[in-house]
């Protein structure tokens, strides 16, 4: 049986980022940039006004006061979108809109709220430092600068930069295709009525939700009984994806057909079973370029294994710079009395108090628990064969992608 670290290393060794492609900007959120984005020019594109007001020469206003306002001749109005060919000289000013190009000769803008109009003149009541209320060319983004490094996930801020630089198509790695097959005779669909011994199938929705958090495409999502022929057909379709997630039947029960069937179908086993809790029976293999995760049916096991193995795999396929949230240190709020021979990632609740991170280990840690998943936003790392951990100790915690607020 492999250690958690060795198993993760083996998985990540087998993950090669997918091909580069171009994606329409409106569909690119959640994907990762496949090149650095360099600024072909500076931003702002031209010197412009930061306020609605009057473009002036600051030197003209040096003696302005409430008692002795300075009068400047008003030339006209430059609105946003105008080409900004105007020019002013000393003694003149020109009305200007936010974002409009600064006219030649002007070096400062005075806010509209601070002036008074008098016929064709404008009255100014105070001096103003030169360059006030001006946004200069390149002061936000410098020409040639790497604005967004390769591998960054595209979110709203990145979209703003990409649109600004004219990326109608964004260079990314193509979206991974994911298939999800839940197996088990006891499973019924969410819409069905339950008979004795049956449970509603939930892993498909849970795993699909996690896959969607990573903006990957789900190409297949199905639920099948433990019947080898049916399983085989489903697995064959699932193996057409970049990543196949098979839930259930991974252990040693009489109806646990998943592993032998996958192997019969040409999936190379890279490992099966890890010294880890929850989720010992994890299977990882590949057929051609398709990566295959056999996840145990217990929902909490599947959930935790997805976090530790599948999510970073998806991110690596997408060429993400950061494939997972790093472990953080937090103060334990309750004793951890029960420890195991295997490394245990306990579900916990991470929060901050007085600037310090705390974590509450959740009471119910069974590998089939779904109640604890709802409350968990972190996993607490408890080393194998560790003595009990008293509250107040600093523990290593993995923050989860689960907003509990
Ligand atoms: P298995 O890994 O198939 O032995 O299943 C382990 C446990 O997880 C059993 O209690 C199953 O009923 C439960 N289980 C398996 N698959 C699912 C699923 N898709 N949704 C919810 N529970 C499941
Ligand atoms: Mg089963």
mmCIF file of C-alpha atoms in Angstrom, residues 20-342:
data_model
loop_
_atom_site.group_PDB
_atom_site.id
_atom_site.type_symbol
_atom_site.label_atom_id
_atom_site.label_comp_id
_atom_site.label_asym_id
_atom_site.label_seq_id
_atom_site.Cartn_x
_atom_site.Cartn_y
_atom_site.Cartn_z
ATOM 1 C CA UNK A 20 -3.072 24.865 -25.988
ATOM 2 C CA UNK A 21 -6.107 26.379 -27.625
ATOM 3 C CA UNK A 22 -7.893 29.680 -28.139
ATOM 4 C CA UNK A 23 -11.110 30.359 -26.297
ATOM 5 C CA UNK A 24 -13.591 33.201 -26.899
ATOM 6 C CA UNK A 25 -13.106 35.674 -24.075
ATOM 7 C CA UNK A 26 -16.701 35.377 -22.843
ATOM 8 C CA UNK A 27 -16.200 31.647 -22.251
ATOM 9 C CA UNK A 28 -12.712 31.780 -20.786
ATOM 10 C CA UNK A 29 -13.488 32.304 -17.094
ATOM 11 C CA UNK A 30 -12.065 29.481 -14.981
ATOM 12 C CA UNK A 31 -9.517 28.383 -17.606
ATOM 13 C CA UNK A 32 -5.801 29.050 -17.236
ATOM 14 C CA UNK A 33 -3.672 31.237 -19.490
ATOM 15 C CA UNK A 34 -1.272 29.237 -21.640
ATOM 16 C CA UNK A 35 1.075 32.208 -22.185
ATOM 17 C CA UNK A 36 2.223 35.247 -20.256
ATOM 18 C CA UNK A 37 0.124 38.277 -21.074
ATOM 19 C CA UNK A 38 2.544 41.110 -21.857
ATOM 20 C CA UNK A 39 1.345 44.677 -22.171
ATOM 21 C CA UNK A 40 1.813 45.714 -25.832
ATOM 22 C CA UNK A 41 1.287 49.318 -24.688
ATOM 23 C CA UNK A 42 0.795 51.194 -21.453
ATOM 24 C CA UNK A 43 -2.523 51.678 -19.684
ATOM 25 C CA UNK A 44 -4.088 54.239 -19.464
ATOM 26 C CA UNK A 45 -3.730 54.535 -23.204
ATOM 27 C CA UNK A 46 -3.467 58.345 -23.038
ATOM 28 C CA UNK A 47 -3.302 61.055 -20.369
ATOM 29 C CA UNK A 48 -6.894 61.650 -19.294
ATOM 30 C CA UNK A 49 -9.011 63.258 -16.639
ATOM 31 C CA UNK A 50 -9.893 61.330 -13.487
ATOM 32 C CA UNK A 51 -12.876 63.583 -12.752
ATOM 33 C CA UNK A 52 -15.612 65.602 -14.399
ATOM 34 C CA UNK A 53 -14.222 69.108 -14.261
ATOM 35 C CA UNK A 54 -11.979 71.661 -15.948
ATOM 36 C CA UNK A 55 -8.568 71.147 -17.504
ATOM 37 C CA UNK A 56 -6.236 73.971 -16.524
ATOM 38 C CA UNK A 57 -2.623 74.997 -16.132
ATOM 39 C CA UNK A 58 -2.043 74.654 -12.388
ATOM 40 C CA UNK A 59 0.278 77.670 -12.404
ATOM 41 C CA UNK A 60 -2.685 79.887 -13.382
ATOM 42 C CA UNK A 61 -4.412 79.072 -10.088
ATOM 43 C CA UNK A 62 -1.489 79.608 -7.711
ATOM 44 C CA UNK A 63 -3.006 82.803 -6.247
ATOM 45 C CA UNK A 64 -6.636 81.680 -6.208
ATOM 46 C CA UNK A 65 -8.596 82.095 -2.952
ATOM 47 C CA UNK A 66 -12.219 82.378 -1.829
ATOM 48 C CA UNK A 67 -11.864 86.151 -1.673
ATOM 49 C CA UNK A 68 -9.912 86.483 -4.905
ATOM 50 C CA UNK A 69 -10.969 83.768 -7.294
ATOM 51 C CA UNK A 70 -9.059 83.340 -10.547
ATOM 52 C CA UNK A 71 -11.076 83.718 -13.770
ATOM 53 C CA UNK A 72 -10.152 81.552 -16.731
ATOM 54 C CA UNK A 73 -11.781 81.666 -20.138
ATOM 55 C CA UNK A 74 -13.814 78.557 -20.902
ATOM 56 C CA UNK A 75 -13.062 77.183 -24.357
ATOM 57 C CA UNK A 76 -15.456 74.266 -24.749
ATOM 58 C CA UNK A 77 -16.057 70.689 -23.659
ATOM 59 C CA UNK A 78 -14.107 67.501 -24.255
ATOM 60 C CA UNK A 79 -16.304 64.472 -23.670
ATOM 61 C CA UNK A 80 -15.154 60.866 -23.206
ATOM 62 C CA UNK A 81 -14.481 59.422 -26.652
ATOM 63 C CA UNK A 82 -13.408 62.748 -28.182
ATOM 64 C CA UNK A 83 -10.040 62.640 -29.872
ATOM 65 C CA UNK A 84 -8.587 65.373 -27.654
ATOM 66 C CA UNK A 85 -6.975 67.586 -30.301
ATOM 67 C CA UNK A 86 -7.719 70.777 -28.327
ATOM 68 C CA UNK A 87 -5.057 73.016 -26.852
ATOM 69 C CA UNK A 88 -5.156 75.578 -24.044
ATOM 70 C CA UNK A 89 -2.762 78.330 -23.107
ATOM 71 C CA UNK A 90 -2.360 80.287 -19.899
ATOM 72 C CA UNK A 91 -5.592 82.085 -18.952
ATOM 73 C CA UNK A 92 -7.791 79.416 -20.518
ATOM 74 C CA UNK A 93 -9.535 76.284 -19.333
ATOM 75 C CA UNK A 94 -11.696 73.662 -20.966
ATOM 76 C CA UNK A 95 -14.465 71.524 -19.525
ATOM 77 C CA UNK A 96 -13.563 67.846 -19.511
ATOM 78 C CA UNK A 97 -15.337 64.569 -18.717
ATOM 79 C CA UNK A 98 -13.918 61.653 -16.707
ATOM 80 C CA UNK A 99 -11.812 59.538 -19.077
ATOM 81 C CA UNK A 100 -11.592 62.234 -21.770
ATOM 82 C CA UNK A 101 -8.122 62.976 -23.190
ATOM 83 C CA UNK A 102 -6.292 65.832 -21.543
ATOM 84 C CA UNK A 103 -5.917 68.769 -24.006
ATOM 85 C CA UNK A 104 -2.426 69.880 -24.902
ATOM 86 C CA UNK A 105 -1.183 72.662 -22.654
ATOM 87 C CA UNK A 106 -3.223 71.499 -19.655
ATOM 88 C CA UNK A 107 -1.502 69.773 -16.730
ATOM 89 C CA UNK A 108 -4.253 69.482 -14.091
ATOM 90 C CA UNK A 109 -7.999 69.021 -13.749
ATOM 91 C CA UNK A 110 -10.157 70.846 -11.193
ATOM 92 C CA UNK A 111 -13.341 69.100 -10.063
ATOM 93 C CA UNK A 112 -16.601 70.524 -11.333
ATOM 94 C CA UNK A 113 -17.854 70.764 -7.731
ATOM 95 C CA UNK A 114 -15.090 73.314 -6.906
ATOM 96 C CA UNK A 115 -15.838 75.987 -9.540
ATOM 97 C CA UNK A 116 -18.473 78.540 -10.423
ATOM 98 C CA UNK A 117 -19.518 79.599 -13.892
ATOM 99 C CA UNK A 118 -19.682 83.298 -14.796
ATOM 100 C CA UNK A 119 -20.693 83.979 -18.402
ATOM 101 C CA UNK A 120 -17.942 82.516 -20.584
ATOM 102 C CA UNK A 121 -15.516 82.358 -17.656
ATOM 103 C CA UNK A 122 -14.919 79.863 -14.915
ATOM 104 C CA UNK A 123 -14.073 80.957 -11.366
ATOM 105 C CA UNK A 124 -11.518 78.977 -9.366
ATOM 106 C CA UNK A 125 -11.278 79.487 -5.588
ATOM 107 C CA UNK A 126 -8.154 77.600 -4.597
ATOM 108 C CA UNK A 127 -4.714 76.666 -5.836
ATOM 109 C CA UNK A 128 -4.189 73.081 -6.944
ATOM 110 C CA UNK A 129 -1.009 70.986 -7.217
ATOM 111 C CA UNK A 130 0.131 70.231 -10.730
ATOM 112 C CA UNK A 131 -0.949 66.811 -12.115
ATOM 113 C CA UNK A 132 -3.928 66.577 -9.746
ATOM 114 C CA UNK A 133 -6.841 64.482 -11.047
ATOM 115 C CA UNK A 134 -4.919 63.280 -14.101
ATOM 116 C CA UNK A 135 -4.372 59.645 -15.034
ATOM 117 C CA UNK A 136 -1.167 59.475 -17.024
ATOM 118 C CA UNK A 137 -0.264 57.132 -19.895
ATOM 119 C CA UNK A 138 1.156 53.847 -18.583
ATOM 120 C CA UNK A 139 0.852 54.640 -14.873
ATOM 121 C CA UNK A 140 -1.429 51.637 -14.285
ATOM 122 C CA UNK A 141 0.197 49.069 -16.578
ATOM 123 C CA UNK A 142 3.653 49.770 -17.946
ATOM 124 C CA UNK A 143 4.324 48.949 -21.601
ATOM 125 C CA UNK A 144 6.100 45.572 -21.899
ATOM 126 C CA UNK A 145 5.193 44.487 -18.364
ATOM 127 C CA UNK A 146 3.993 40.907 -17.708
ATOM 128 C CA UNK A 147 0.497 41.750 -16.568
ATOM 129 C CA UNK A 148 -0.749 38.198 -16.046
ATOM 130 C CA UNK A 149 1.689 35.310 -15.748
ATOM 131 C CA UNK A 150 1.218 32.034 -17.601
ATOM 132 C CA UNK A 151 -0.915 29.514 -15.744
ATOM 133 C CA UNK A 152 -3.083 32.081 -13.979
ATOM 134 C CA UNK A 153 -6.743 31.181 -13.753
ATOM 135 C CA UNK A 154 -8.963 33.641 -15.570
ATOM 136 C CA UNK A 155 -11.387 35.483 -13.317
ATOM 137 C CA UNK A 156 -13.158 38.817 -13.562
ATOM 138 C CA UNK A 157 -9.999 40.893 -13.020
ATOM 139 C CA UNK A 158 -8.073 38.975 -15.683
ATOM 140 C CA UNK A 159 -11.023 39.346 -18.063
ATOM 141 C CA UNK A 160 -10.818 43.121 -17.665
ATOM 142 C CA UNK A 161 -7.126 43.101 -18.626
ATOM 143 C CA UNK A 162 -7.648 40.682 -21.518
ATOM 144 C CA UNK A 163 -10.497 42.751 -22.941
ATOM 145 C CA UNK A 164 -8.479 45.962 -22.525
ATOM 146 C CA UNK A 165 -5.686 44.496 -24.642
ATOM 147 C CA UNK A 166 -8.041 43.216 -27.327
ATOM 148 C CA UNK A 167 -7.966 39.486 -26.603
ATOM 149 C CA UNK A 168 -11.245 38.494 -28.306
ATOM 150 C CA UNK A 169 -9.751 34.997 -28.146
ATOM 151 C CA UNK A 170 -7.763 34.005 -25.099
ATOM 152 C CA UNK A 171 -4.788 31.613 -25.200
ATOM 153 C CA UNK A 172 -5.596 28.820 -22.757
ATOM 154 C CA UNK A 173 -5.259 25.064 -22.399
ATOM 155 C CA UNK A 174 -8.344 23.314 -23.635
ATOM 156 C CA UNK A 175 -11.096 22.409 -21.205
ATOM 157 C CA UNK A 176 -10.660 18.910 -19.731
ATOM 158 C CA UNK A 177 -13.484 16.486 -20.473
ATOM 159 C CA UNK A 178 -14.622 14.557 -17.444
ATOM 160 C CA UNK A 179 -16.881 11.528 -17.143
ATOM 161 C CA UNK A 180 -18.551 10.390 -13.942
ATOM 162 C CA UNK A 181 -20.051 6.936 -13.419
ATOM 163 C CA UNK A 182 -21.631 5.935 -10.133
ATOM 164 C CA UNK A 183 -21.975 2.222 -9.555
ATOM 165 C CA UNK A 184 -24.066 0.281 -7.060
ATOM 166 C CA UNK A 185 -27.179 -1.939 -6.970
ATOM 167 C CA UNK A 186 -28.515 0.009 -4.013
ATOM 168 C CA UNK A 187 -28.543 3.356 -5.792
ATOM 169 C CA UNK A 188 -31.647 5.044 -7.109
ATOM 170 C CA UNK A 189 -32.031 8.287 -8.973
ATOM 171 C CA UNK A 190 -32.922 11.502 -7.158
ATOM 172 C CA UNK A 191 -36.443 11.459 -8.618
ATOM 173 C CA UNK A 192 -37.233 7.847 -7.675
ATOM 174 C CA UNK A 193 -39.089 6.563 -4.621
ATOM 175 C CA UNK A 194 -36.926 4.535 -2.267
ATOM 176 C CA UNK A 195 -37.569 0.883 -1.467
ATOM 177 C CA UNK A 196 -36.079 -0.840 1.566
ATOM 178 C CA UNK A 197 -32.324 -1.071 1.352
ATOM 179 C CA UNK A 198 -32.000 1.540 -1.365
ATOM 180 C CA UNK A 199 -30.365 4.950 -1.116
ATOM 181 C CA UNK A 200 -30.492 7.946 -3.393
ATOM 182 C CA UNK A 201 -27.408 8.318 -5.485
ATOM 183 C CA UNK A 202 -25.498 11.456 -4.514
ATOM 184 C CA UNK A 203 -21.887 11.073 -5.585
ATOM 185 C CA UNK A 204 -22.606 11.965 -9.199
ATOM 186 C CA UNK A 205 -23.959 15.351 -8.189
ATOM 187 C CA UNK A 206 -21.279 15.931 -5.582
ATOM 188 C CA UNK A 207 -18.428 15.063 -7.948
ATOM 189 C CA UNK A 208 -19.994 16.984 -10.824
ATOM 190 C CA UNK A 209 -20.251 19.988 -8.524
ATOM 191 C CA UNK A 210 -16.569 19.767 -7.703
ATOM 192 C CA UNK A 211 -15.661 19.328 -11.368
ATOM 193 C CA UNK A 212 -17.714 22.393 -12.243
ATOM 194 C CA UNK A 213 -15.859 24.408 -9.604
ATOM 195 C CA UNK A 214 -12.842 23.827 -11.832
ATOM 196 C CA UNK A 215 -14.708 24.854 -15.013
ATOM 197 C CA UNK A 216 -14.155 21.460 -16.629
ATOM 198 C CA UNK A 217 -16.661 19.927 -19.036
ATOM 199 C CA UNK A 218 -18.725 16.961 -17.924
ATOM 200 C CA UNK A 219 -19.199 14.766 -20.979
ATOM 201 C CA UNK A 220 -20.892 11.871 -19.226
ATOM 202 C CA UNK A 221 -22.687 11.410 -15.943
ATOM 203 C CA UNK A 222 -24.428 8.136 -15.230
ATOM 204 C CA UNK A 223 -25.529 5.689 -12.576
ATOM 205 C CA UNK A 224 -25.358 1.934 -13.117
ATOM 206 C CA UNK A 225 -26.065 -1.220 -11.157
ATOM 207 C CA UNK A 226 -23.293 -3.705 -10.354
ATOM 208 C CA UNK A 227 -23.854 -5.750 -13.498
ATOM 209 C CA UNK A 228 -20.576 -6.425 -15.303
ATOM 210 C CA UNK A 229 -21.974 -6.101 -18.847
ATOM 211 C CA UNK A 230 -23.679 -2.774 -18.117
ATOM 212 C CA UNK A 231 -20.663 -1.533 -16.211
ATOM 213 C CA UNK A 232 -18.396 -2.383 -19.129
ATOM 214 C CA UNK A 233 -20.481 -0.401 -21.597
ATOM 215 C CA UNK A 234 -20.575 2.576 -19.269
ATOM 216 C CA UNK A 235 -16.863 2.391 -18.530
ATOM 217 C CA UNK A 236 -16.048 2.207 -22.252
ATOM 218 C CA UNK A 237 -17.902 5.473 -22.834
ATOM 219 C CA UNK A 238 -16.378 7.008 -19.711
ATOM 220 C CA UNK A 239 -12.884 6.135 -20.923
ATOM 221 C CA UNK A 240 -13.310 8.456 -23.911
ATOM 222 C CA UNK A 241 -12.912 11.451 -21.571
ATOM 223 C CA UNK A 242 -9.642 13.008 -20.378
ATOM 224 C CA UNK A 243 -10.444 11.968 -16.831
ATOM 225 C CA UNK A 244 -12.860 9.208 -15.818
ATOM 226 C CA UNK A 245 -14.207 9.266 -12.284
ATOM 227 C CA UNK A 246 -15.712 5.927 -11.330
ATOM 228 C CA UNK A 247 -17.492 5.845 -8.003
ATOM 229 C CA UNK A 248 -18.061 2.685 -5.990
ATOM 230 C CA UNK A 249 -17.154 -0.958 -6.297
ATOM 231 C CA UNK A 250 -13.478 -0.253 -5.613
ATOM 232 C CA UNK A 251 -13.088 -2.489 -2.607
ATOM 233 C CA UNK A 252 -13.075 -6.238 -2.084
ATOM 234 C CA UNK A 253 -16.809 -7.024 -1.894
ATOM 235 C CA UNK A 254 -18.278 -9.773 -4.075
ATOM 236 C CA UNK A 255 -19.935 -7.161 -6.247
ATOM 237 C CA UNK A 256 -16.981 -4.801 -6.402
ATOM 238 C CA UNK A 257 -16.377 -5.183 -10.123
ATOM 239 C CA UNK A 258 -14.878 -1.822 -10.906
ATOM 240 C CA UNK A 259 -11.171 -2.569 -10.669
ATOM 241 C CA UNK A 260 -11.105 -5.982 -12.419
ATOM 242 C CA UNK A 261 -13.314 -4.628 -15.196
ATOM 243 C CA UNK A 262 -11.196 -1.535 -15.755
ATOM 244 C CA UNK A 263 -8.094 -3.695 -15.959
ATOM 245 C CA UNK A 264 -9.806 -6.101 -18.347
ATOM 246 C CA UNK A 265 -10.644 -3.096 -20.506
ATOM 247 C CA UNK A 266 -7.014 -2.118 -20.834
ATOM 248 C CA UNK A 267 -6.631 0.364 -18.026
ATOM 249 C CA UNK A 268 -3.131 0.155 -16.610
ATOM 250 C CA UNK A 269 -3.216 0.104 -12.817
ATOM 251 C CA UNK A 270 -0.765 2.634 -11.430
ATOM 252 C CA UNK A 271 -1.822 2.013 -7.862
ATOM 253 C CA UNK A 272 -4.665 0.673 -5.802
ATOM 254 C CA UNK A 273 -5.080 1.369 -2.107
ATOM 255 C CA UNK A 274 -3.288 4.006 -0.128
ATOM 256 C CA UNK A 275 -2.391 4.398 3.550
ATOM 257 C CA UNK A 276 -4.923 7.149 3.939
ATOM 258 C CA UNK A 277 -8.197 7.793 5.705
ATOM 259 C CA UNK A 278 -10.848 8.313 4.448
ATOM 260 C CA UNK A 279 -10.480 6.570 1.093
ATOM 261 C CA UNK A 280 -8.080 3.651 1.409
ATOM 262 C CA UNK A 281 -9.342 1.840 -1.735
ATOM 263 C CA UNK A 282 -8.396 4.646 -4.149
ATOM 264 C CA UNK A 283 -7.513 3.300 -7.593
ATOM 265 C CA UNK A 284 -5.516 5.263 -10.127
ATOM 266 C CA UNK A 285 -4.741 4.134 -13.633
ATOM 267 C CA UNK A 286 -4.580 5.187 -17.224
ATOM 268 C CA UNK A 287 -5.568 3.994 -20.639
ATOM 269 C CA UNK A 288 -3.779 5.941 -23.347
ATOM 270 C CA UNK A 289 -4.205 9.561 -22.385
ATOM 271 C CA UNK A 290 -7.239 8.934 -20.206
ATOM 272 C CA UNK A 291 -6.619 9.153 -16.481
ATOM 273 C CA UNK A 292 -8.857 6.959 -14.370
ATOM 274 C CA UNK A 293 -9.726 7.464 -10.731
ATOM 275 C CA UNK A 294 -11.631 4.696 -8.985
ATOM 276 C CA UNK A 295 -13.157 6.402 -5.983
ATOM 277 C CA UNK A 296 -14.747 4.498 -3.132
ATOM 278 C CA UNK A 297 -18.526 4.951 -2.985
ATOM 279 C CA UNK A 298 -18.519 6.366 0.529
ATOM 280 C CA UNK A 299 -19.314 10.022 -0.087
ATOM 281 C CA UNK A 300 -16.858 11.536 2.405
ATOM 282 C CA UNK A 301 -14.044 9.355 1.034
ATOM 283 C CA UNK A 302 -14.825 10.425 -2.509
ATOM 284 C CA UNK A 303 -15.005 14.041 -1.457
ATOM 285 C CA UNK A 304 -11.684 14.060 0.361
ATOM 286 C CA UNK A 305 -9.945 12.085 -2.381
ATOM 287 C CA UNK A 306 -11.268 14.496 -4.970
ATOM 288 C CA UNK A 307 -9.744 17.365 -3.016
ATOM 289 C CA UNK A 308 -6.375 15.724 -2.544
ATOM 290 C CA UNK A 309 -5.973 13.888 -5.850
ATOM 291 C CA UNK A 310 -8.511 14.860 -8.498
ATOM 292 C CA UNK A 311 -8.748 18.642 -8.110
ATOM 293 C CA UNK A 312 -4.984 19.163 -8.436
ATOM 294 C CA UNK A 313 -5.017 16.770 -11.403
ATOM 295 C CA UNK A 314 -7.669 18.827 -13.185
ATOM 296 C CA UNK A 315 -5.768 22.004 -12.469
ATOM 297 C CA UNK A 316 -2.531 20.537 -13.751
ATOM 298 C CA UNK A 317 -4.274 19.393 -16.940
ATOM 299 C CA UNK A 318 -5.492 22.943 -17.400
ATOM 300 C CA UNK A 319 -1.993 24.309 -16.911
ATOM 301 C CA UNK A 320 -2.831 26.120 -13.695
ATOM 302 C CA UNK A 321 0.094 27.772 -11.918
ATOM 303 C CA UNK A 322 -1.306 26.909 -8.496
ATOM 304 C CA UNK A 323 -2.881 23.462 -8.341
ATOM 305 C CA UNK A 324 -4.135 23.477 -4.779
ATOM 306 C CA UNK A 325 -4.599 25.580 -1.697
ATOM 307 C CA UNK A 326 -1.520 25.198 0.471
ATOM 308 C CA UNK A 327 -1.733 23.782 3.993
ATOM 309 C CA UNK A 328 -2.078 26.410 6.716
ATOM 310 C CA UNK A 329 -1.426 26.235 10.447
ATOM 311 C CA UNK A 330 -4.398 26.587 12.775
ATOM 312 C CA UNK A 331 -5.020 26.254 16.495
ATOM 313 C CA UNK A 332 -7.024 23.159 17.403
ATOM 314 C CA UNK A 333 -10.230 24.017 19.308
ATOM 315 C CA UNK A 334 -10.956 20.481 20.596
ATOM 316 C CA UNK A 335 -8.834 17.462 21.529
ATOM 317 C CA UNK A 336 -8.282 14.851 18.846
ATOM 318 C CA UNK A 337 -8.317 11.675 20.908
ATOM 319 C CA UNK A 338 -8.710 8.975 18.315
ATOM 320 C CA UNK A 339 -5.894 8.526 15.829
ATOM 321 C CA UNK A 340 -5.175 5.768 13.323
ATOM 322 C CA UNK A 341 -2.404 3.725 11.761
ATOM 323 C CA UNK A 342 -3.103 5.538 8.526
#
